[in-house]
CSV table of C-alpha atoms and ligand atoms in Angstrom, one decimal:
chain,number,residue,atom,x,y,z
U,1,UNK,CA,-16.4,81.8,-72.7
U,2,UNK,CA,-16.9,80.1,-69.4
U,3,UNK,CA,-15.0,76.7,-68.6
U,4,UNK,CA,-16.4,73.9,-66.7
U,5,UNK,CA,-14.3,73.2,-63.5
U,6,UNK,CA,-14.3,69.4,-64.6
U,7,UNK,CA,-12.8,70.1,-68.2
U,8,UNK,CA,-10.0,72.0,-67.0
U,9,UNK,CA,-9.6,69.3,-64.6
U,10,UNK,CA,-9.3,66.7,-67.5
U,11,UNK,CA,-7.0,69.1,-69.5
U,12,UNK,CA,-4.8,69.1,-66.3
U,13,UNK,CA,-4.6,65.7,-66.1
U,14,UNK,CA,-3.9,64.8,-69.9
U,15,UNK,CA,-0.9,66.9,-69.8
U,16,UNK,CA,0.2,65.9,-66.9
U,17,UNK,CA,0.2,62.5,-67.8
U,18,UNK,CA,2.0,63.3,-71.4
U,19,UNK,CA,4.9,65.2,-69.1
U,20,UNK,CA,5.8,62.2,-67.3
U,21,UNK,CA,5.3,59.8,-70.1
U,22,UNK,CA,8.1,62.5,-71.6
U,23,UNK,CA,10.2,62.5,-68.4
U,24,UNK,CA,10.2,58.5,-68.5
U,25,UNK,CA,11.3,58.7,-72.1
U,26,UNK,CA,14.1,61.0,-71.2
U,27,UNK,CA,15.6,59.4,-68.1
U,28,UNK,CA,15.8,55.8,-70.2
U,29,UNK,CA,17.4,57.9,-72.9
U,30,UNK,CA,19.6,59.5,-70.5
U,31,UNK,CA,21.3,56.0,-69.8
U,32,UNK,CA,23.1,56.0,-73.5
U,33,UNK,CA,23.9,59.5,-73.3
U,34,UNK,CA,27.2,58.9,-71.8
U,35,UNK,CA,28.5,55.9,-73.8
U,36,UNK,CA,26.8,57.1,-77.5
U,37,UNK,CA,28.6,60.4,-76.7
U,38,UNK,CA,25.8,62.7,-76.6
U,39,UNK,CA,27.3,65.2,-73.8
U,40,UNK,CA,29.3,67.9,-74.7
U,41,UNK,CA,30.5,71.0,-73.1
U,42,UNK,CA,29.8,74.4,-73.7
U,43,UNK,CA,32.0,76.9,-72.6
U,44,UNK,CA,31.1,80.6,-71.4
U,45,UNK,CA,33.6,83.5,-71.2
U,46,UNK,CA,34.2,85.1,-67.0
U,47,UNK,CA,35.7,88.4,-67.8
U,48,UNK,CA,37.1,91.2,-65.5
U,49,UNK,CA,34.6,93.9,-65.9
U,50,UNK,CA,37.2,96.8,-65.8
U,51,UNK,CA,39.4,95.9,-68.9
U,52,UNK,CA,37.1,93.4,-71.1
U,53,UNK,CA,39.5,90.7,-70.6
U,54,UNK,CA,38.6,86.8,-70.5
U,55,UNK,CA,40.3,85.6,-66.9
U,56,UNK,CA,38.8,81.9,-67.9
U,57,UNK,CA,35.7,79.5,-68.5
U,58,UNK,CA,32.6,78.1,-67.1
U,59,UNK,CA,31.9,74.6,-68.7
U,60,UNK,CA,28.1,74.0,-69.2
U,61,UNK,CA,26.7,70.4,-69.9
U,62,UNK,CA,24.7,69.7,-73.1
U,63,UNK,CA,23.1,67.0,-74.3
U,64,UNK,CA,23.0,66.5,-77.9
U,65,UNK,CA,20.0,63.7,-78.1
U,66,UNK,CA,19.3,62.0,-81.5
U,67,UNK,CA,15.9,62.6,-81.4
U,68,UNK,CA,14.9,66.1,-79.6
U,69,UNK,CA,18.8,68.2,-80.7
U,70,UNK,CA,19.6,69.9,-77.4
U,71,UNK,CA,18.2,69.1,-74.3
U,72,UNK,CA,19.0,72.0,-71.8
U,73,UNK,CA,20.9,70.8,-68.3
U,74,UNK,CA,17.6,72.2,-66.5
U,75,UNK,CA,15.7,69.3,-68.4
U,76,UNK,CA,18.1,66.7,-67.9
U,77,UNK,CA,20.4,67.3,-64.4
U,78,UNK,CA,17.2,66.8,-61.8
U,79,UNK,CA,16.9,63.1,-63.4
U,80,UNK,CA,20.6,62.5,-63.8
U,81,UNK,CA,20.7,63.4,-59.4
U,82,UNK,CA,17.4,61.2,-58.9
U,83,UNK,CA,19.0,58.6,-60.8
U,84,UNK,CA,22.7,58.8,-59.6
U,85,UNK,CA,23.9,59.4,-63.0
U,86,UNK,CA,24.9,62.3,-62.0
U,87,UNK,CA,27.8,60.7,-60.7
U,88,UNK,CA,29.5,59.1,-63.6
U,89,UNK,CA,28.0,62.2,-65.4
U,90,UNK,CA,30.0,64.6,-63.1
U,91,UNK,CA,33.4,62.4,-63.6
U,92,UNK,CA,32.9,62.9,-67.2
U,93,UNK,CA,32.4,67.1,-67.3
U,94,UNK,CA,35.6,67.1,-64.6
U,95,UNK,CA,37.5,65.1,-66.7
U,96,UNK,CA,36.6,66.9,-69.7
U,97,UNK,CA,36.8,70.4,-68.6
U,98,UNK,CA,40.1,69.9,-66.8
U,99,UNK,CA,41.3,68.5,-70.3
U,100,UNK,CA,40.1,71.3,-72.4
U,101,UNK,CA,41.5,73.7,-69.7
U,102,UNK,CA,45.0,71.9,-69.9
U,103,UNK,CA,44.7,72.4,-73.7
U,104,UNK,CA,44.3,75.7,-73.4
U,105,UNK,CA,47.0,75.9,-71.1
U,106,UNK,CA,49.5,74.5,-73.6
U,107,UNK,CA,48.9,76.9,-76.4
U,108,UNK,CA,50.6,79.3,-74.1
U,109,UNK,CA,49.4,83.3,-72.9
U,110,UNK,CA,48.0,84.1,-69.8
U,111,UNK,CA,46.3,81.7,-67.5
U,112,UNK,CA,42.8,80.7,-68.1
U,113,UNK,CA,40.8,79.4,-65.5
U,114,UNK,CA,37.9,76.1,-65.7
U,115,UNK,CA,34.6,76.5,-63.7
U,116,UNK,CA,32.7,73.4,-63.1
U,117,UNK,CA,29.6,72.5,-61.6
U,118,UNK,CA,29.0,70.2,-59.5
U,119,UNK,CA,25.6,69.3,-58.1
U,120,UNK,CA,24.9,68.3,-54.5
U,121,UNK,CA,25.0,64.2,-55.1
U,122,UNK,CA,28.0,64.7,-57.1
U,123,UNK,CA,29.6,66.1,-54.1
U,124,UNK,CA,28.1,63.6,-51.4
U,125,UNK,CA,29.5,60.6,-53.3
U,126,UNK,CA,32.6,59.0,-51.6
U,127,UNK,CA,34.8,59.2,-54.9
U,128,UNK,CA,34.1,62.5,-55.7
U,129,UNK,CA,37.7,63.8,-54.2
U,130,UNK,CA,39.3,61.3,-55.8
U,131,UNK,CA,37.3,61.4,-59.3
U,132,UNK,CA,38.8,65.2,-59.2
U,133,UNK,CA,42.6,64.2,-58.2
U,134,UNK,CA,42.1,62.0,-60.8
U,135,UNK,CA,41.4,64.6,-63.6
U,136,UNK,CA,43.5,66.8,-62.7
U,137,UNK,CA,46.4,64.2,-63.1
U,138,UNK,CA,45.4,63.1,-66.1
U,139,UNK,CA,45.2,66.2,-67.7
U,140,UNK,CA,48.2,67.7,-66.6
U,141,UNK,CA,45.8,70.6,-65.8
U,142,UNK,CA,48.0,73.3,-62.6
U,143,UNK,CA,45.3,72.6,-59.9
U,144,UNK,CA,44.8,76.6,-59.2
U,145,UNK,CA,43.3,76.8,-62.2
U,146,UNK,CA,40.0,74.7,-61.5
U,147,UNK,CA,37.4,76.3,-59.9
U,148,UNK,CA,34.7,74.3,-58.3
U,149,UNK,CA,30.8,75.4,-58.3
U,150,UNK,CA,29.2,74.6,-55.5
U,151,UNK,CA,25.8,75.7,-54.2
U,152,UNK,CA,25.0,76.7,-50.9
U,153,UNK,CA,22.9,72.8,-50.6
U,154,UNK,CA,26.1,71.1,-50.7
U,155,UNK,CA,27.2,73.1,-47.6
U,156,UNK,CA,23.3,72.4,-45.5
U,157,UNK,CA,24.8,68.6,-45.1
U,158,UNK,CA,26.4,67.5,-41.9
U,159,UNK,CA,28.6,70.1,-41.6
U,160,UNK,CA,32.0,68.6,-40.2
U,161,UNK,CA,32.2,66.1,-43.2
U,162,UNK,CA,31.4,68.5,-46.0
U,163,UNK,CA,34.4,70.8,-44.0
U,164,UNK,CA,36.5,67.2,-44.4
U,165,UNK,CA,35.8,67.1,-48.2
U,166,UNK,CA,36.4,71.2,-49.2
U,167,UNK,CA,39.6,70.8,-46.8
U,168,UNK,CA,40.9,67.6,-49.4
U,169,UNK,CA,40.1,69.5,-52.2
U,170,UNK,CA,41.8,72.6,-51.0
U,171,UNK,CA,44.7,70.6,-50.5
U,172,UNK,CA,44.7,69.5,-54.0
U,173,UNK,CA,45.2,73.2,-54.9
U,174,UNK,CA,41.2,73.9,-56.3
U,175,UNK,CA,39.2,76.5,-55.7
U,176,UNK,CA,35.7,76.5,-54.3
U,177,UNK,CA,33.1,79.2,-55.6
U,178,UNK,CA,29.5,79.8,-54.0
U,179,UNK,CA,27.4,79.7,-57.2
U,180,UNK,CA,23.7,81.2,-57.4
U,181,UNK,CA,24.8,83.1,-54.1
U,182,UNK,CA,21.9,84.8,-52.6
U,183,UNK,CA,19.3,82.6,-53.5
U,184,UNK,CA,19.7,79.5,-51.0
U,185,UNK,CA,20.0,79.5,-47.3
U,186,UNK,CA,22.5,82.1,-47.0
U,187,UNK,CA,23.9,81.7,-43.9
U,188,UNK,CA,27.1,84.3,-43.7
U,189,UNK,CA,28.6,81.8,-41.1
U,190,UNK,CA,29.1,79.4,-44.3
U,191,UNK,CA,31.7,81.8,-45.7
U,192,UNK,CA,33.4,81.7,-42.4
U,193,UNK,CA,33.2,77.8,-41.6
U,194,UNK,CA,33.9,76.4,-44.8
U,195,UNK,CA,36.7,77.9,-47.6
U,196,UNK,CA,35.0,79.2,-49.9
U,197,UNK,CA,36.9,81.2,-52.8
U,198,UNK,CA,34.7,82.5,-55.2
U,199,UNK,CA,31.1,84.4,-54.5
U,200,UNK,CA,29.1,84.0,-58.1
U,201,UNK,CA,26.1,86.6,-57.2
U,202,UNK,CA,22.9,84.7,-58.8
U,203,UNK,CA,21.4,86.0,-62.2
U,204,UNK,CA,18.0,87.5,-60.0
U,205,UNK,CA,19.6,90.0,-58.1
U,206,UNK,CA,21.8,91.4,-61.7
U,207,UNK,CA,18.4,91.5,-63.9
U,208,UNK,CA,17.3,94.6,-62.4
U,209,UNK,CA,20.7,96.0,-61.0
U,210,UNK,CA,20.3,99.2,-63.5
U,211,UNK,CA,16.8,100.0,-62.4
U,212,UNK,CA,16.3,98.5,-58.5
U,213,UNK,CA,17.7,100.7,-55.7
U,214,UNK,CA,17.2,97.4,-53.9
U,215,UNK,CA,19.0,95.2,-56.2
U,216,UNK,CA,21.9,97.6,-56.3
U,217,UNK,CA,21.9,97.7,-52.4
U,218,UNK,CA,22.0,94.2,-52.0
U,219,UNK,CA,24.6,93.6,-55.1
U,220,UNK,CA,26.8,96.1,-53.4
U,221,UNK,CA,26.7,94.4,-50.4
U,222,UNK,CA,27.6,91.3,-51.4
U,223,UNK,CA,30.5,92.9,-53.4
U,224,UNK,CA,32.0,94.6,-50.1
U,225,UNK,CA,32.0,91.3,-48.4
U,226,UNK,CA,34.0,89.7,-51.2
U,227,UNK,CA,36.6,92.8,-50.9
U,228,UNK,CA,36.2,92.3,-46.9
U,229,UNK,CA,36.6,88.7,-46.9
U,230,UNK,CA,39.1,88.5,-50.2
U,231,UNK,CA,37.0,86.4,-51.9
U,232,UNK,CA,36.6,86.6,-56.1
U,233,UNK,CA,33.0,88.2,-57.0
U,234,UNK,CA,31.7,87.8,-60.4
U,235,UNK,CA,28.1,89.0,-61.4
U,236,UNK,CA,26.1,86.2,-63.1
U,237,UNK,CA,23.6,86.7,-66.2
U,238,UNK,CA,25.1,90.2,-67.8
U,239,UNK,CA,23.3,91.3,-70.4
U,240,UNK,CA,23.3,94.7,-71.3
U,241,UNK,CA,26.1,98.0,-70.7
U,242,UNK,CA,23.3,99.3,-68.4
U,243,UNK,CA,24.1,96.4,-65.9
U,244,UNK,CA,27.9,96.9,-66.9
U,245,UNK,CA,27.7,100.3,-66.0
U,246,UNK,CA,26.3,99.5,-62.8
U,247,UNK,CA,28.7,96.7,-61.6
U,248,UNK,CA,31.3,98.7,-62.7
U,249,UNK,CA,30.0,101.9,-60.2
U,250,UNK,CA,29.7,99.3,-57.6
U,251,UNK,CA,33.2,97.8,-58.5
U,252,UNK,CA,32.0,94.6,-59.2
U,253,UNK,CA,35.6,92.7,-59.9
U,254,UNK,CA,34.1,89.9,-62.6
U,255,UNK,CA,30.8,89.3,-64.9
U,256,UNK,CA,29.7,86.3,-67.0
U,257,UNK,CA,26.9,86.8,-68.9
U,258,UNK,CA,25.9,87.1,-72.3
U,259,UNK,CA,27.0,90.3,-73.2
U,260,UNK,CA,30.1,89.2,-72.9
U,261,UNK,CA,29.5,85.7,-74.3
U,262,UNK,CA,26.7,82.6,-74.5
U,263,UNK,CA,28.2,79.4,-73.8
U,264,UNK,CA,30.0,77.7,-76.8
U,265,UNK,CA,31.2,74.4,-78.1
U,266,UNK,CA,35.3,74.4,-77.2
U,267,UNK,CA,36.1,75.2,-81.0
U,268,UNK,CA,34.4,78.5,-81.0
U,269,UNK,CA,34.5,79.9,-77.3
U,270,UNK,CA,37.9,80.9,-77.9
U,271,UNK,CA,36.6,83.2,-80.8
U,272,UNK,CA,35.4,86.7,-79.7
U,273,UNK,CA,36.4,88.2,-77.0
U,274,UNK,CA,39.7,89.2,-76.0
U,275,UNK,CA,41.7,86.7,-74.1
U,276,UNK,CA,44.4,88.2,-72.2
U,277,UNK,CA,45.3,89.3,-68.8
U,278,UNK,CA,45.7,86.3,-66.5
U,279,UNK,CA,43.2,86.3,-63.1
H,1,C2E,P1,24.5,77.9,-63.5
H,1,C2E,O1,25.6,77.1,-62.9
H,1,C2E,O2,24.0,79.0,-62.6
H,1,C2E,O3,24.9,78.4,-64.9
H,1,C2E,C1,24.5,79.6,-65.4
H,1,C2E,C2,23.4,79.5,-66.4
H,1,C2E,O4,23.0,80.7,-66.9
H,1,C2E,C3,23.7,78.7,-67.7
H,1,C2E,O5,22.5,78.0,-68.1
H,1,C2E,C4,24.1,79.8,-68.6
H,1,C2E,O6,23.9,79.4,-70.0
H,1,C2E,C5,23.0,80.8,-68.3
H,1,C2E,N1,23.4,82.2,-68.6
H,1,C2E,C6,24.7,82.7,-68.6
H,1,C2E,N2,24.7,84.0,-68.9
H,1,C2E,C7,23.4,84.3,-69.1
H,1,C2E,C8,22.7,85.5,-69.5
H,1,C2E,O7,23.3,86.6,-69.7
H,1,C2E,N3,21.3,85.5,-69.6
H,1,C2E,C9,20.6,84.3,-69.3
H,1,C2E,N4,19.3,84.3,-69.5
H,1,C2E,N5,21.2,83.1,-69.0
H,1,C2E,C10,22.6,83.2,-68.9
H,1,C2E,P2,22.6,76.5,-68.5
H,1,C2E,O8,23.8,76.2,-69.3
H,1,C2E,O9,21.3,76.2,-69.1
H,1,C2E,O10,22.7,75.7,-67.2
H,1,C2E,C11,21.7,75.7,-66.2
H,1,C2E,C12,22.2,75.1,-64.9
H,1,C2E,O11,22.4,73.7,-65.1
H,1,C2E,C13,23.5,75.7,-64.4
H,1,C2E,O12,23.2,76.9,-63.7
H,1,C2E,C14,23.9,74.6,-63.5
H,1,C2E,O13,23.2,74.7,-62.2
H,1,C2E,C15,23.4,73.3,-64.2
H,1,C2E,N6,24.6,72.8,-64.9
H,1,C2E,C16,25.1,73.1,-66.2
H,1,C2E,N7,26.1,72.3,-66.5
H,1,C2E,C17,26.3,71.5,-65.4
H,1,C2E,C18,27.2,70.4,-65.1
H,1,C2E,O14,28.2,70.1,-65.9
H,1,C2E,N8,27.1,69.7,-63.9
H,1,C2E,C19,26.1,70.1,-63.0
H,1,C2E,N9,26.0,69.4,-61.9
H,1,C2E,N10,25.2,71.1,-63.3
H,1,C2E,C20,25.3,71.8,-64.4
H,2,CA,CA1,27.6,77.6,-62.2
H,3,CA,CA1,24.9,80.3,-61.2
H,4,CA,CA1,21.6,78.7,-61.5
């Protein structure tokens, strides 16, 4: 069955019009998230890949609307930077995570560590250094213990301020982890500028570790300039014991993914997997 050009046209342009309609709905909606206590954090196991053992956390926003259940960060992050939200947002997941990390802390055994993420605005806004002291007071929470997501965007800025902000924060006593490393601008003279802690290798270059030469190559690169540089390296978006094999011949230190564990609400991340072993 043949098409016309124009009908597809018109098609186009209906549902095109019906996803911003949907976007507009969202990003008013967005507004009470915060105050009707719609956001919650999920947290995802990071697990040393040679004993099994859970060395700490990455906290992962969700929104819990009324209307739609969960909206996924993907949907709702982009219009929480365009509209600055992001900011009070951000405050909110650091204050949060640092709290639930400081929790955990108090029930006593080995150390756990909180990942957060923090988006590009978050990180250009002038409070942000404070909003972080701030949480980490508050919660009582031993500064090592936070780990701060960054991607390789924040760094692209004007590069002696952004070496300003990572130097206050490393003061504080945080560490600072590439996330989706790989995939951005990947300039190596980043890891030597600015001090960077953690390498998380991005979820495209694990998918096919088991099967791509290339992959692997590239994987095991990046894994011999963690040990070269001492820097942390975990393996993002594990899923199966093929990839765990693989890491494990290119002695990949740490993997998040979910065959160790999906993100869960505080209550049941716990649950699981076997939590022991400090980092
Ligand atoms: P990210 O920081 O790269 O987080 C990893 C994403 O991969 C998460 O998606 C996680 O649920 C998913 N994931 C983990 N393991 C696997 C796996 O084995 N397979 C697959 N298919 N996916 C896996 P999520 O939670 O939907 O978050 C998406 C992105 O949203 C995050 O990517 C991060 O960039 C952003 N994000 C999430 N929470 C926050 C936050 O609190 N603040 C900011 N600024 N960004 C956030
Ligand atoms: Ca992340
Ligand atoms: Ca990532
Ligand atoms: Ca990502």
């Amino acid at each position: 069955a043949k098409t016309s050009g124009k009908g597809r046209y018109e098609v186009f342009q209906g549902s095109h019009h019906a996803s911003q309609l949907e976007t507009e709905r969202l990003r008013a909606d967005l507004h009470h998230a915060l105050d009707g206590d719609q956001l919650e954090l999920y947290y995802q196991p990071i697990v040393r890949l040679t004993t099994g053992d859970v060395v700490g956390f990455e906290a992962l926003l969700r929104w819990n609307h009324p209307g739609r259940g969960l909206v996924p960060p993907a949907d709702f992050i982009p219009l929480a930077e365009e509209s600055g939200l992001i900011v009070p947002i951000g405050r909110w997941v650091t204050r949060e995570a640092t709290r639930q990390a400081a929790r955990w802390q108090r029930r006593g055994g080995p150390a756990l560590r909180m990942s957060v993420n923090v988006s590009a605005q978050q990180f250009q806004h002038p409070g942000f250094v404070w909003d972080v002291t701030e949480a980490l007071e508050r919660s009582g929470l031993d500064p090592h213990l936070l780990t701060l997501e960054i991607t390789e965007s924040v760094l692209v800025d004007d590069a002696q301020r952004v070496a300003g902000k990572l130097r206050r924060l490393k003061e504080l006593g945080v560490r600072l982890a590439l996330d989706d490393f790989g995939t951005g601008y990947s300039s190596l003279s980043y890891l030597r500028r600015f001090p960077i802690d953690v390498l998380k290798i991005d979820k495209s270059f694990v998918d096919d570790l088991a099967v791509s030469p290339e992959d692997r190559a590239v994987v095991g690169a990046i894994i011999q300039l963690g040990r070269t540089l001492d820097l942390q390296v975990v393996a993002e978006g594990v899923e199966d014991d093929a990839q765990v094999r693989a890491l494990a011949s290119l002695s990949c230190p740490l993997g998040q993914g979910y065959r160790f564990g999906r993100p869960r609400p505080a209550s049941e991340a716990m649950a699981g997997g076997t939590v022991a072993g400090g980092a």
